[in-house]
PDB file of C-alpha atoms and ligand atoms in Angstrom:
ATOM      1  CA  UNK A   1       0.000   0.000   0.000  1.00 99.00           C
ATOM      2  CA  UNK A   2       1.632   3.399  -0.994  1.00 99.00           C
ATOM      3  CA  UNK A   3       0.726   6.841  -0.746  1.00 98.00           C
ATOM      4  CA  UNK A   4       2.954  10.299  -0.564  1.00 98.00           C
ATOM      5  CA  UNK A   5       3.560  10.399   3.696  1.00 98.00           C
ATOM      6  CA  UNK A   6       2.972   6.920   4.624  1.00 98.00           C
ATOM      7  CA  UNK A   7       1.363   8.361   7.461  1.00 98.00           C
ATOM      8  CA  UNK A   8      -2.658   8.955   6.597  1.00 98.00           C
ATOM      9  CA  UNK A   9      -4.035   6.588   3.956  1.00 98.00           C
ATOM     10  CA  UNK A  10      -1.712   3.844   3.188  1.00 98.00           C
ATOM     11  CA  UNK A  11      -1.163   3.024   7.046  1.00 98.00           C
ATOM     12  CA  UNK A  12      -5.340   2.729   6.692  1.00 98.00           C
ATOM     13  CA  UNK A  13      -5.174   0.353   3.826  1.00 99.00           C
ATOM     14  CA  UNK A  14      -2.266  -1.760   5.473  1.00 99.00           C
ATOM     15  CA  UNK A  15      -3.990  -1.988   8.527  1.00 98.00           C
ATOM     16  CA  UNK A  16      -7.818  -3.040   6.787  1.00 98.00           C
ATOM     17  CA  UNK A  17      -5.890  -5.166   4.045  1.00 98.00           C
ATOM     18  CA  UNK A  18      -3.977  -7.055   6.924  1.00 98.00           C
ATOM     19  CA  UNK A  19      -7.388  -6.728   9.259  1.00 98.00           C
ATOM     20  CA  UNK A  20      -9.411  -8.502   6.487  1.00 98.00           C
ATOM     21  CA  UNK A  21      -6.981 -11.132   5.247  1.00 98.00           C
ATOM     22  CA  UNK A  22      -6.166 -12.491   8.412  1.00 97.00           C
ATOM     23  CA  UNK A  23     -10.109 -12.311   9.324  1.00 97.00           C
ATOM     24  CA  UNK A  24     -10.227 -14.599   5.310  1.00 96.00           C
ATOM     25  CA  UNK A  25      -7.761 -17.055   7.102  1.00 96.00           C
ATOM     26  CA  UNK A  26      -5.163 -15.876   4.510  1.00 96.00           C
ATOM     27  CA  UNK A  27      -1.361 -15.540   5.519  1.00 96.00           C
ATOM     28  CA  UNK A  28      -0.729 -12.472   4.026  1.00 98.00           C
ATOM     29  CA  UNK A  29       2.357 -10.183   4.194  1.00 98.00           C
ATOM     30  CA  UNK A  30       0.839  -6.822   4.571  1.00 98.00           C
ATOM     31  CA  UNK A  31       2.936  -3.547   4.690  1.00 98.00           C
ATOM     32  CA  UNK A  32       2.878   0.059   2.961  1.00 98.00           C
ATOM     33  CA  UNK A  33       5.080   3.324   2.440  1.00 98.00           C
ATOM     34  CA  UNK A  34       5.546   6.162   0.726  1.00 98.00           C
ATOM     35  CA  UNK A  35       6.890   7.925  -1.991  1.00 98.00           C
ATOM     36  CA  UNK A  36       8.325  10.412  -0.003  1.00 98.00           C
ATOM     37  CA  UNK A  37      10.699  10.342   2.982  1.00 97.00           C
ATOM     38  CA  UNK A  38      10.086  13.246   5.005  1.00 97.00           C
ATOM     39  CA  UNK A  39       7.705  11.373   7.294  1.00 97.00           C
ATOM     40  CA  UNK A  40      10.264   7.939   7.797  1.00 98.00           C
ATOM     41  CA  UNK A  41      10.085   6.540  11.118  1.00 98.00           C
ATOM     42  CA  UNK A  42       6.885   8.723  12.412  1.00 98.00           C
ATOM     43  CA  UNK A  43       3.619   6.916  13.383  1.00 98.00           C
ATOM     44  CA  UNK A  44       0.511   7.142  11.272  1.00 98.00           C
ATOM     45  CA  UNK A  45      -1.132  10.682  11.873  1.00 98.00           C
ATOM     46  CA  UNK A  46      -3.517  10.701  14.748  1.00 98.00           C
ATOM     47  CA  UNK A  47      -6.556  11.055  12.454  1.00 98.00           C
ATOM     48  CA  UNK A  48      -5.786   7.976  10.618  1.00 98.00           C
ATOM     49  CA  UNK A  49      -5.137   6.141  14.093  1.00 98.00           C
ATOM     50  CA  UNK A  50      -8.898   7.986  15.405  1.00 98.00           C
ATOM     51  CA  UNK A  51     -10.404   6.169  12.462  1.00 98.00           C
ATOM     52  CA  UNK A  52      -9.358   2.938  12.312  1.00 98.00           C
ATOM     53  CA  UNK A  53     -10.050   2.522  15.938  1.00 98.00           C
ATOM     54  CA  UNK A  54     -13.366   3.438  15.383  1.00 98.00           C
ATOM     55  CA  UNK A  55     -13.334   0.477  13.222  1.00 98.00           C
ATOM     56  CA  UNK A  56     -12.125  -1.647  15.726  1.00 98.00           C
ATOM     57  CA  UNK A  57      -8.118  -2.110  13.814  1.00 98.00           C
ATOM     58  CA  UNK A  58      -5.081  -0.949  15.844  1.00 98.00           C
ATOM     59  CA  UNK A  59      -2.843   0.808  13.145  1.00 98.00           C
ATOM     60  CA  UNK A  60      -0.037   2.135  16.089  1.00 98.00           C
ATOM     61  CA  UNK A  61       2.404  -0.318  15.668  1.00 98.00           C
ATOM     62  CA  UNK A  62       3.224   0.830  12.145  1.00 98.00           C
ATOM     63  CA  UNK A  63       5.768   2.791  11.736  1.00 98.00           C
ATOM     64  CA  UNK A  64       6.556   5.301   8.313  1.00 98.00           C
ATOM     65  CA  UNK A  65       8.799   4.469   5.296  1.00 98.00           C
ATOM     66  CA  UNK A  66       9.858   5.078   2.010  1.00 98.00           C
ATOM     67  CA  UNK A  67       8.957   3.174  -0.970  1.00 98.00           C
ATOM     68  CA  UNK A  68      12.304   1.069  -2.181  1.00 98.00           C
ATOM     69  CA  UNK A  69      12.542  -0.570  -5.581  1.00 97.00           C
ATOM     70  CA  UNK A  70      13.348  -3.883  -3.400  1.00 98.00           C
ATOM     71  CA  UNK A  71       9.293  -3.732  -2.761  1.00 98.00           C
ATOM     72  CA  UNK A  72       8.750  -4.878  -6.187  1.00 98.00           C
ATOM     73  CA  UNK A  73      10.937  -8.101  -5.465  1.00 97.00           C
ATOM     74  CA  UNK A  74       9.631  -8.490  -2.009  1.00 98.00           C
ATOM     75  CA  UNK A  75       5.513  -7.948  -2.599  1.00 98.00           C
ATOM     76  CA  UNK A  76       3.163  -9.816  -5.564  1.00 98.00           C
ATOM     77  CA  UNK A  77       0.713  -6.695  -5.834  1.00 98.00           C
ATOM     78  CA  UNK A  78       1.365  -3.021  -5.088  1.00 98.00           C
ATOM     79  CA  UNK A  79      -1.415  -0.743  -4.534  1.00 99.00           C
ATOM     80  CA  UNK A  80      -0.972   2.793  -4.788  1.00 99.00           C
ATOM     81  CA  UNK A  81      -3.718   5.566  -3.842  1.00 98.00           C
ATOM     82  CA  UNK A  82      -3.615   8.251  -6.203  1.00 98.00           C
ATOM     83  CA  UNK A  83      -2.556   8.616 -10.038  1.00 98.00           C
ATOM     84  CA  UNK A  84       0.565  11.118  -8.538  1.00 98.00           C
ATOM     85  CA  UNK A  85       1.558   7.766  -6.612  1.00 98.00           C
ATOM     86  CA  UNK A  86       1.521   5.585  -9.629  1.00 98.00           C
ATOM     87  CA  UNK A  87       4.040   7.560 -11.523  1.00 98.00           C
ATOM     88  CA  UNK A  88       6.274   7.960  -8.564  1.00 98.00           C
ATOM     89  CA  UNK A  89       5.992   4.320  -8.253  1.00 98.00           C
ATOM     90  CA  UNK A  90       6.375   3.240 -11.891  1.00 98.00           C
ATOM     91  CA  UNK A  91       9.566   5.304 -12.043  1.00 97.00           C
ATOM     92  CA  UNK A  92      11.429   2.653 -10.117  1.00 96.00           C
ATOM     93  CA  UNK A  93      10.105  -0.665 -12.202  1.00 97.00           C
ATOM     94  CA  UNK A  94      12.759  -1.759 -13.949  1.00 95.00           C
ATOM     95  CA  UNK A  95      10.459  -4.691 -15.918  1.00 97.00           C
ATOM     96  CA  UNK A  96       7.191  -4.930 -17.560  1.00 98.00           C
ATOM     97  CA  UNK A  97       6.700  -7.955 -14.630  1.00 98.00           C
ATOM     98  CA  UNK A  98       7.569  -4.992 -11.971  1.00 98.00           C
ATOM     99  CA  UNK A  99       5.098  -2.841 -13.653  1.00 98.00           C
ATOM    100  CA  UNK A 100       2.376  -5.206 -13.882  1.00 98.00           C
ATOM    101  CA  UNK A 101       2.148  -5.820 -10.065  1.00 98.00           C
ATOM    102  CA  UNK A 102       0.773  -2.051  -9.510  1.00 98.00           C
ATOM    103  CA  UNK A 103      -2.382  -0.549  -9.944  1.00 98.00           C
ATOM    104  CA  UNK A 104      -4.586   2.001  -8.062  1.00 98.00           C
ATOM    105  CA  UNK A 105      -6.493   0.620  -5.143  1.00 98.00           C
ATOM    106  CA  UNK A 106      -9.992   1.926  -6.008  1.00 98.00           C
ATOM    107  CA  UNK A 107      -9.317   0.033  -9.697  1.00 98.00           C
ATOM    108  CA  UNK A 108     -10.463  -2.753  -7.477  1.00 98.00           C
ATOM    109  CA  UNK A 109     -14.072  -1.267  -7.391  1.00 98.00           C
ATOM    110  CA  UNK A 110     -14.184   1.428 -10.552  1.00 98.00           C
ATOM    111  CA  UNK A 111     -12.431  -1.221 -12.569  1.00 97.00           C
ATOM    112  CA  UNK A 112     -10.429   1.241 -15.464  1.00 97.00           C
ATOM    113  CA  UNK A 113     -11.739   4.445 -14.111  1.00 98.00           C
ATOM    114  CA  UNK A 114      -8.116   4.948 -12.203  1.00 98.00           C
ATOM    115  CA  UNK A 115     -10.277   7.310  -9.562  1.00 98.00           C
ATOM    116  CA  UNK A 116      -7.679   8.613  -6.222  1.00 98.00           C
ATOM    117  CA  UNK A 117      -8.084   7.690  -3.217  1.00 98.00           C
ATOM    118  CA  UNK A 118      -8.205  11.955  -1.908  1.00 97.00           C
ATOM    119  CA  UNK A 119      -5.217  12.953   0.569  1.00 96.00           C
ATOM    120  CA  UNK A 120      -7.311  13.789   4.036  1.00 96.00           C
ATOM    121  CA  UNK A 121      -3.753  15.431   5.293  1.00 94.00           C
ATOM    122  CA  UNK A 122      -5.806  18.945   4.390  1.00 93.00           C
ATOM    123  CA  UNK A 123      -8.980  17.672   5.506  1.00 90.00           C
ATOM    124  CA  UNK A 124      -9.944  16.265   9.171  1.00 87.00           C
ATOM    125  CA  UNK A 125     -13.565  15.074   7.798  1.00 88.00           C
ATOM    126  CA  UNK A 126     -12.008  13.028   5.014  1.00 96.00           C
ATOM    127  CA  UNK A 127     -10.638  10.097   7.128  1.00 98.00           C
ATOM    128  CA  UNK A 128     -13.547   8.375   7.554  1.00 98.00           C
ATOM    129  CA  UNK A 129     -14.522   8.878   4.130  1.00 97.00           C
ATOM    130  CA  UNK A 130     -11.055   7.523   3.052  1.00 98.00           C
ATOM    131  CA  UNK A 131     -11.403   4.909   5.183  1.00 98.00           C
ATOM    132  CA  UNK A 132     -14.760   3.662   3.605  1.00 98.00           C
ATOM    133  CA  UNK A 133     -13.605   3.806   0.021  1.00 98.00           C
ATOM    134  CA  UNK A 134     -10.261   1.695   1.106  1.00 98.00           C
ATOM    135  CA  UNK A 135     -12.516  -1.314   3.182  1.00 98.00           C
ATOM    136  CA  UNK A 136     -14.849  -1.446  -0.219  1.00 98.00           C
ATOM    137  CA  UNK A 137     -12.007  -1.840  -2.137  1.00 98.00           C
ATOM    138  CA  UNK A 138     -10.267  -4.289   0.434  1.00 98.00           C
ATOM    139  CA  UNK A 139     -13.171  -6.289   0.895  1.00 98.00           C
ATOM    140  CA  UNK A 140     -13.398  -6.599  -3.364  1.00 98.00           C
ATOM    141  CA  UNK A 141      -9.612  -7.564  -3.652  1.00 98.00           C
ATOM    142  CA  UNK A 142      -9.989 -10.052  -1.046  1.00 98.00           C
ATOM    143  CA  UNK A 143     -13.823 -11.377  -2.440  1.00 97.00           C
ATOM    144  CA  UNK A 144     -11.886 -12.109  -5.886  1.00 96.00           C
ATOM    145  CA  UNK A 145      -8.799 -13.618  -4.617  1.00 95.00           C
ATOM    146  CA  UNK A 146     -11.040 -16.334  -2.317  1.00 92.00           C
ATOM    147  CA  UNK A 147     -12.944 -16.458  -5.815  1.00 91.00           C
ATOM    148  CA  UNK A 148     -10.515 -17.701  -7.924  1.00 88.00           C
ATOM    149  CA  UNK A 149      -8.917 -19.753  -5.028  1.00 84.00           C
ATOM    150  CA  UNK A 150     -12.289 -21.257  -4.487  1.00 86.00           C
ATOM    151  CA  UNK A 151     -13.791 -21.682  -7.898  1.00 75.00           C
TER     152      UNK A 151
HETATM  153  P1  LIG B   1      -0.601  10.493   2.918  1.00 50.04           P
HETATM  154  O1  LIG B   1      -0.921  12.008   3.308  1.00 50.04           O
HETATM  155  O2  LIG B   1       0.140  10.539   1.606  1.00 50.04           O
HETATM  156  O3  LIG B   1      -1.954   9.881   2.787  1.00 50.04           O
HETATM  157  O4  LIG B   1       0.216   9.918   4.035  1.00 50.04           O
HETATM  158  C1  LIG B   1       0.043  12.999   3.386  1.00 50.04           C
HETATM  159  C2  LIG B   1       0.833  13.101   4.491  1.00 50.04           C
HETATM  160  C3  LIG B   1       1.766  14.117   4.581  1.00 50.04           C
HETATM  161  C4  LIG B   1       1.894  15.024   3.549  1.00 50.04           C
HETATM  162  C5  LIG B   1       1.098  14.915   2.441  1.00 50.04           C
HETATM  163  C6  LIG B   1       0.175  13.895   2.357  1.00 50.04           C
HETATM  164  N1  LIG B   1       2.825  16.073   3.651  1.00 50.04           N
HETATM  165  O5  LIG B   1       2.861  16.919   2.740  1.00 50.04           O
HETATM  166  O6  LIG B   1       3.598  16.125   4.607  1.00 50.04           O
END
């Protein structure tokens, strides 16, 4: 999961992604960053912490970081949250297999209408909102993946 800070809406779709898949009884390895650095090492902003509690997921132990081009070794899918993030991200893929393993999150649910998940860093009502869009779009990825495990 990758957005700009790492600190509002990727930590939100690490912790509902890793939330969801564990609830699926999959064994998932679950993690996000950013494109940016400046935020490295903080916790997720207090907003995005708020919210998912709410929602009953603990997002505190996560801790900030920069997007690395060893993600595209180390992860199968990388979802990014805005269009701004997908070029950032595409920059580092170094093979058409690289660049095949990203795609925007809310794809998921607006299949080819490459919508943005909206930054909330600006915005103290848009967490929830943010956080609504991300589950719907967790809740699809993980729906089709039990699909085609299933039949
Ligand atoms: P995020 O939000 O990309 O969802 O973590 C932002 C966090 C920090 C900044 C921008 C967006 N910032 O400019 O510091």
């Amino acid at each position: 999961m990758v957005c700009l800070g790492n600190i509002c809406r990727s930590p939100l779709a690490e912790g509902i992604m890793q939330h969801k898949a564990q609830a699926a009884g999959l064994n998932w390895t679950v993690d996000s960053a950013g494109t940016g650095h400046w935020h490295a090492g903080e916790m997720p902003d207090s907003r995005s912490v708020k919210t998912a509690r709410q929602y009953g997921i603990d997002i505190t132990g996560q801790r900030a970081r920069q997007f690395h081009p060893g993600d595209f070794e180390q992860f199968d899918r990388i979802f990014v949250m805005d269009t701004q993030n997908f070029r950032d991200v595409l920059r580092h893929a170094r093979s058409d297999e690289h660049r095949a393993k990203v795609d925007l999150i809310l794809n998921e649910i607006y299949p080819g209408q490459d919508r943005s998940v909206p930054d909330p860093y600006y915005d103290d009502d848009g967490f929830d909102r943010v956080f609504q869009m991300l589950e719907a779009a967790c809740d699809q990825f993980i729906r089709r993946h039990m699909t085609l495990l299933n039949g």
